[in-house]
Short mmCIF file of C-alpha atoms in Angstrom, two decimals:
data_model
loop_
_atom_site.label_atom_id
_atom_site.label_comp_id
_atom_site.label_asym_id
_atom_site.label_seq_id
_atom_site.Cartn_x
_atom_site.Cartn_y
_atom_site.Cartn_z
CA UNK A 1 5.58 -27.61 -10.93
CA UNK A 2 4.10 -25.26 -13.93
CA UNK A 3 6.72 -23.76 -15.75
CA UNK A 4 5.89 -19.80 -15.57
CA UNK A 5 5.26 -18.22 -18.62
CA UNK A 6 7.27 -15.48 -18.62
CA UNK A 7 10.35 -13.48 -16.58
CA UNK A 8 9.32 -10.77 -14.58
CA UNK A 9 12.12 -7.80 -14.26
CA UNK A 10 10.14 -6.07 -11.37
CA UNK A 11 10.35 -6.22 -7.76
CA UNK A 12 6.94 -4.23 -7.50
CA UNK A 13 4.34 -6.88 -5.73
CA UNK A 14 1.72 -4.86 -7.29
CA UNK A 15 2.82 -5.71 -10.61
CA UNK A 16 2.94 -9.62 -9.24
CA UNK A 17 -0.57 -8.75 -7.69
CA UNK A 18 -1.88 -7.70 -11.54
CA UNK A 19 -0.10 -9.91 -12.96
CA UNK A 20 -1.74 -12.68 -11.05
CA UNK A 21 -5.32 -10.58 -11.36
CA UNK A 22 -4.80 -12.20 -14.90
CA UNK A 23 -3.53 -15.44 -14.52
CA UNK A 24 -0.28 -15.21 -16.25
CA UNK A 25 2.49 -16.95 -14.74
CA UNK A 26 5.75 -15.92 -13.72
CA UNK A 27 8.92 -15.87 -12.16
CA UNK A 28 10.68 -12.75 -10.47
CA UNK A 29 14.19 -11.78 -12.04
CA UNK A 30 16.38 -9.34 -10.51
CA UNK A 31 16.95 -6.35 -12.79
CA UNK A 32 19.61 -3.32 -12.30
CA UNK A 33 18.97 -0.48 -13.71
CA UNK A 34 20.21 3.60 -13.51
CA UNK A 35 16.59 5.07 -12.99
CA UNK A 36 18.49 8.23 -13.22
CA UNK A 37 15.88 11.19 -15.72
CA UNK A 38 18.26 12.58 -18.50
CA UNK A 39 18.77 16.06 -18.83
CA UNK A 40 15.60 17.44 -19.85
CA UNK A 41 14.23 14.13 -20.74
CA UNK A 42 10.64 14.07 -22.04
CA UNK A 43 8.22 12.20 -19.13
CA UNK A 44 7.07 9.75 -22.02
CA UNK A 45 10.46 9.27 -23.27
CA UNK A 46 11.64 8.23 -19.43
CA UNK A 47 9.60 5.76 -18.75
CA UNK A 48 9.40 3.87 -22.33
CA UNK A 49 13.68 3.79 -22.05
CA UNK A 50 13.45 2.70 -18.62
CA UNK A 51 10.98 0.16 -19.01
CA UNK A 52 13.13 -1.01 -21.97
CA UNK A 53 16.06 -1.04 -20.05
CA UNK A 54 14.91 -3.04 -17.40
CA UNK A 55 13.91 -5.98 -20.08
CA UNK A 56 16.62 -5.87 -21.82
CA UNK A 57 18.73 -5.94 -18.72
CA UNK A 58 16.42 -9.32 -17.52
CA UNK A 59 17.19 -10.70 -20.91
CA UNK A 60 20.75 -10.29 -20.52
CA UNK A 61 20.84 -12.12 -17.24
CA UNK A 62 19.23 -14.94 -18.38
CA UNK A 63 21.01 -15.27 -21.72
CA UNK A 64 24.37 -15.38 -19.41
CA UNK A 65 22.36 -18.00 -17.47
CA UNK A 66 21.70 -20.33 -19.97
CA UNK A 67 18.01 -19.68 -19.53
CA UNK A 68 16.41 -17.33 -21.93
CA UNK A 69 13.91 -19.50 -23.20
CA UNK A 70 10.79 -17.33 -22.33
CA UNK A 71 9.68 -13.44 -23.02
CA UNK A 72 11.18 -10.83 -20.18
CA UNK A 73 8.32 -8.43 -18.89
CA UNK A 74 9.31 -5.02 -17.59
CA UNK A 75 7.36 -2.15 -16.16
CA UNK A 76 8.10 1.74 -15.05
CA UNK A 77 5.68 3.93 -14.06
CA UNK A 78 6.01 7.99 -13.65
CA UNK A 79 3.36 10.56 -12.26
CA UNK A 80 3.88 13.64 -14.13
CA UNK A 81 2.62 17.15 -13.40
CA UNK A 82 2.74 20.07 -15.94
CA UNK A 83 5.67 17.79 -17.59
CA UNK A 84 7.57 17.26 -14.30
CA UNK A 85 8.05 13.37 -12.93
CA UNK A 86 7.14 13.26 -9.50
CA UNK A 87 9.47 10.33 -7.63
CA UNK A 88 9.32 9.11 -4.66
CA UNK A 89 9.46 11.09 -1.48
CA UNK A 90 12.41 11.70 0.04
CA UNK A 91 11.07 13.11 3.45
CA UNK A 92 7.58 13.50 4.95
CA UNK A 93 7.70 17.03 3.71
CA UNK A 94 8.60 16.05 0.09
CA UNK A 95 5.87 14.32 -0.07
CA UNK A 96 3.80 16.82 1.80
CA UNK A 97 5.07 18.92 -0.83
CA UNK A 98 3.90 16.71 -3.41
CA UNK A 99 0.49 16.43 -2.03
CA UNK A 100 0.38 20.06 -2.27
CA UNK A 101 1.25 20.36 -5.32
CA UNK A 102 -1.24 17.99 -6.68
CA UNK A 103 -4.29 19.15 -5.21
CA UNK A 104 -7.27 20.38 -6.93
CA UNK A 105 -5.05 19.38 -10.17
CA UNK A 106 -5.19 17.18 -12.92
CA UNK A 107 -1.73 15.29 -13.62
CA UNK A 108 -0.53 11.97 -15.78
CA UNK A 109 0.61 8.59 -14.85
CA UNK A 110 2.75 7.12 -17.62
CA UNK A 111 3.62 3.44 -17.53
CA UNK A 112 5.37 1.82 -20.16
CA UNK A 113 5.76 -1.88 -20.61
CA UNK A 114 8.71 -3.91 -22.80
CA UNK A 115 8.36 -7.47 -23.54
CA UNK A 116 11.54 -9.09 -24.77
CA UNK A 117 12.67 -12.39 -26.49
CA UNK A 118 15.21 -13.61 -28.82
CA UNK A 119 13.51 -12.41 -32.14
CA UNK A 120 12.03 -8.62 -30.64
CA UNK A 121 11.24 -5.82 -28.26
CA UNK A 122 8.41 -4.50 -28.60
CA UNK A 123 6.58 -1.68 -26.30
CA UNK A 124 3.21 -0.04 -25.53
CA UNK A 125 2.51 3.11 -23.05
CA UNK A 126 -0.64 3.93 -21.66
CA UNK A 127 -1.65 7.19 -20.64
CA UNK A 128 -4.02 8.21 -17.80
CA UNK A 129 -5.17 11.55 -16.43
CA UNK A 130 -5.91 11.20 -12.78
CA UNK A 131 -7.42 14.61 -10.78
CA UNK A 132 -7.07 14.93 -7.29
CA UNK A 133 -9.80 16.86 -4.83
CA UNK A 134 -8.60 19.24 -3.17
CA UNK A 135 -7.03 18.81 -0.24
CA UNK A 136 -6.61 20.33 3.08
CA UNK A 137 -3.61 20.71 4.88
CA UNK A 138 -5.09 18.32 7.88
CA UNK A 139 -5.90 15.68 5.45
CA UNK A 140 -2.15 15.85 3.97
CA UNK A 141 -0.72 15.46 7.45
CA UNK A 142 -2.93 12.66 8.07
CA UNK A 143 -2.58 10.77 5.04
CA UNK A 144 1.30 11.16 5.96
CA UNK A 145 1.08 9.73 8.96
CA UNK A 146 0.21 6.91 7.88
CA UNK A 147 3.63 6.23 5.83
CA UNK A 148 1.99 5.04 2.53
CA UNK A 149 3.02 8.21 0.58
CA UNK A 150 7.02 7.02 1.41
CA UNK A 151 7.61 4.44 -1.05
CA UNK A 152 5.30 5.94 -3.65
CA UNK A 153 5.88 8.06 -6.82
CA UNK A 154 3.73 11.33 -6.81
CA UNK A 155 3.32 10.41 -2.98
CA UNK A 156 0.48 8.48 -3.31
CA UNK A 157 -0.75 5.48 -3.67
CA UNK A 158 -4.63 4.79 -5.60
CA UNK A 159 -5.11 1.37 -4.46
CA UNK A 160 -4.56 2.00 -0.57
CA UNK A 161 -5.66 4.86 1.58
CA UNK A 162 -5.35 7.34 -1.35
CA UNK A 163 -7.75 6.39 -3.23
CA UNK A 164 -9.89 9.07 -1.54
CA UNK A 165 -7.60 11.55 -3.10
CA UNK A 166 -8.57 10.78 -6.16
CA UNK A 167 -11.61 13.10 -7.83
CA UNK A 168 -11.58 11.04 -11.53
CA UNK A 169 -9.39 9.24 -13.50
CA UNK A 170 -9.30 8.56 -17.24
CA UNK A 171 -7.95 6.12 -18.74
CA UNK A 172 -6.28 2.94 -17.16
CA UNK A 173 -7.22 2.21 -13.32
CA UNK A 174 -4.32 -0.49 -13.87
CA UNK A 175 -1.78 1.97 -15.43
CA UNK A 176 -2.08 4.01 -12.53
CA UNK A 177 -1.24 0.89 -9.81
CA UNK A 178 1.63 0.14 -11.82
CA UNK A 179 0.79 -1.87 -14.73
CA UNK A 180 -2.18 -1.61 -17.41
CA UNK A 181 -3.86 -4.87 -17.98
CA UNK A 182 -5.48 -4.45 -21.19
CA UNK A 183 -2.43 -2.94 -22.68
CA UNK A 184 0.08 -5.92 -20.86
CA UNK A 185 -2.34 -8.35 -22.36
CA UNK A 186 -2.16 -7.20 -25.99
CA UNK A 187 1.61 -7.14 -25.93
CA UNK A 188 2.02 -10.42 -24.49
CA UNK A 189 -0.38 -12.00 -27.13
CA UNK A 190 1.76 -10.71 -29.70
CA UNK A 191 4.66 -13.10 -27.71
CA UNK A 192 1.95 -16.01 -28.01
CA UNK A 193 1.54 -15.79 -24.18
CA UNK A 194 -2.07 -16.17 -23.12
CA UNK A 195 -3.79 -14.80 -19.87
CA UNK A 196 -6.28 -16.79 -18.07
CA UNK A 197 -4.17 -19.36 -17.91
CA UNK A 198 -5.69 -21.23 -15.43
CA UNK A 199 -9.21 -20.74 -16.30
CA UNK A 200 -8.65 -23.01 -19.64
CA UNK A 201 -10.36 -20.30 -21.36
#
């Protein structure tokens, strides 16, 4: 059996899906950590500490193992409107609410990763403005229905049925799914992973 080439603090499978998308090998690791927004905490600021915390957490958990040997990938992702983070919905009409909201607007989706091994932590955020059409109230209601808004921050989600929410984006299609490839590739490179792994390019 390969031996993965890094530890992944996420329980997201579409940061497993990307992650694969890229051929870099892993292995999940359970990772606790108080998601809880400070007091007036900048967006950018949340989800850099956060995505920190969740590596550095990982790290721990292996070091108490016995097994840090390889870099600890984290993720955390925030849709942010007019400087307020959207979470996840906590009814059907939060995240009606949310849809709402959003329409006809343009808003951010922040996602910070941390890579960490014994020598460093390093970090990189990326940035994208995603604009919604606008939406009716029928359309909201339906999209509902269908229960993908429920485990979703900012209600949606851009690679499943609300993608045809979505106007434009600019910036990282990635980023906005959960974790921004071209970004996650530079920072592991600096840890001497490579991606393509089993491509032998």
């Amino acid at each position: 059996m390969d031996v993965p080439s890094i530890y992944l603090a996420s329980q997201s499978p579409r940061r497993r899906e990307l992650l694969e998308q890229i051929k870099v090998s892993y292995q999940v690791l359970a990772s606790d950590v108080n998601e809880t927004p400070l007091l007036n905490e900048h967006p950018q600021h949340y989800v850099e500490r956060i995505a920190e915390a969740k590596a550095e957490a990982g790290w721990q958990l292996l070091k108490t193992s016995g097994l840090a040997q390889r870099p600890v990938l984290a993720a955390d992702t925030a849709v942010v409107l007019e400087g307020t983070i959207l979470g996840k919905p906590t009814s059907v009409a939060d995240a009606k609410a949310m849809l709402t909201d959003l329409s006809g607007k343009q808003h951010q989706v922040m996602t910070s990763v941390a890579v960490v091994n014994v020598d460093a932590t390093k970090l990189i955020t990326s940035i994208t403005d995603v604009v919604f059409k606008s939406l009716t109230e029928s359309l909201i209601d339906r999209y509902c229905a269908t229960g993908e808004p429920n485990d979703k921050a900012g209600a949606y989600g851009i690679q499943g049925l609300g993608a045809i929410l979505v106007a434009e984006i600019k910036g990282s299609y990635s980023g906005v799914v959960g974790l921004p490839l071209t970004e996650t590739a530079e920072l592991l490179t600096q840890f001497e992973v490579d991606v393509w792994q089993s491509h032998g390019i």
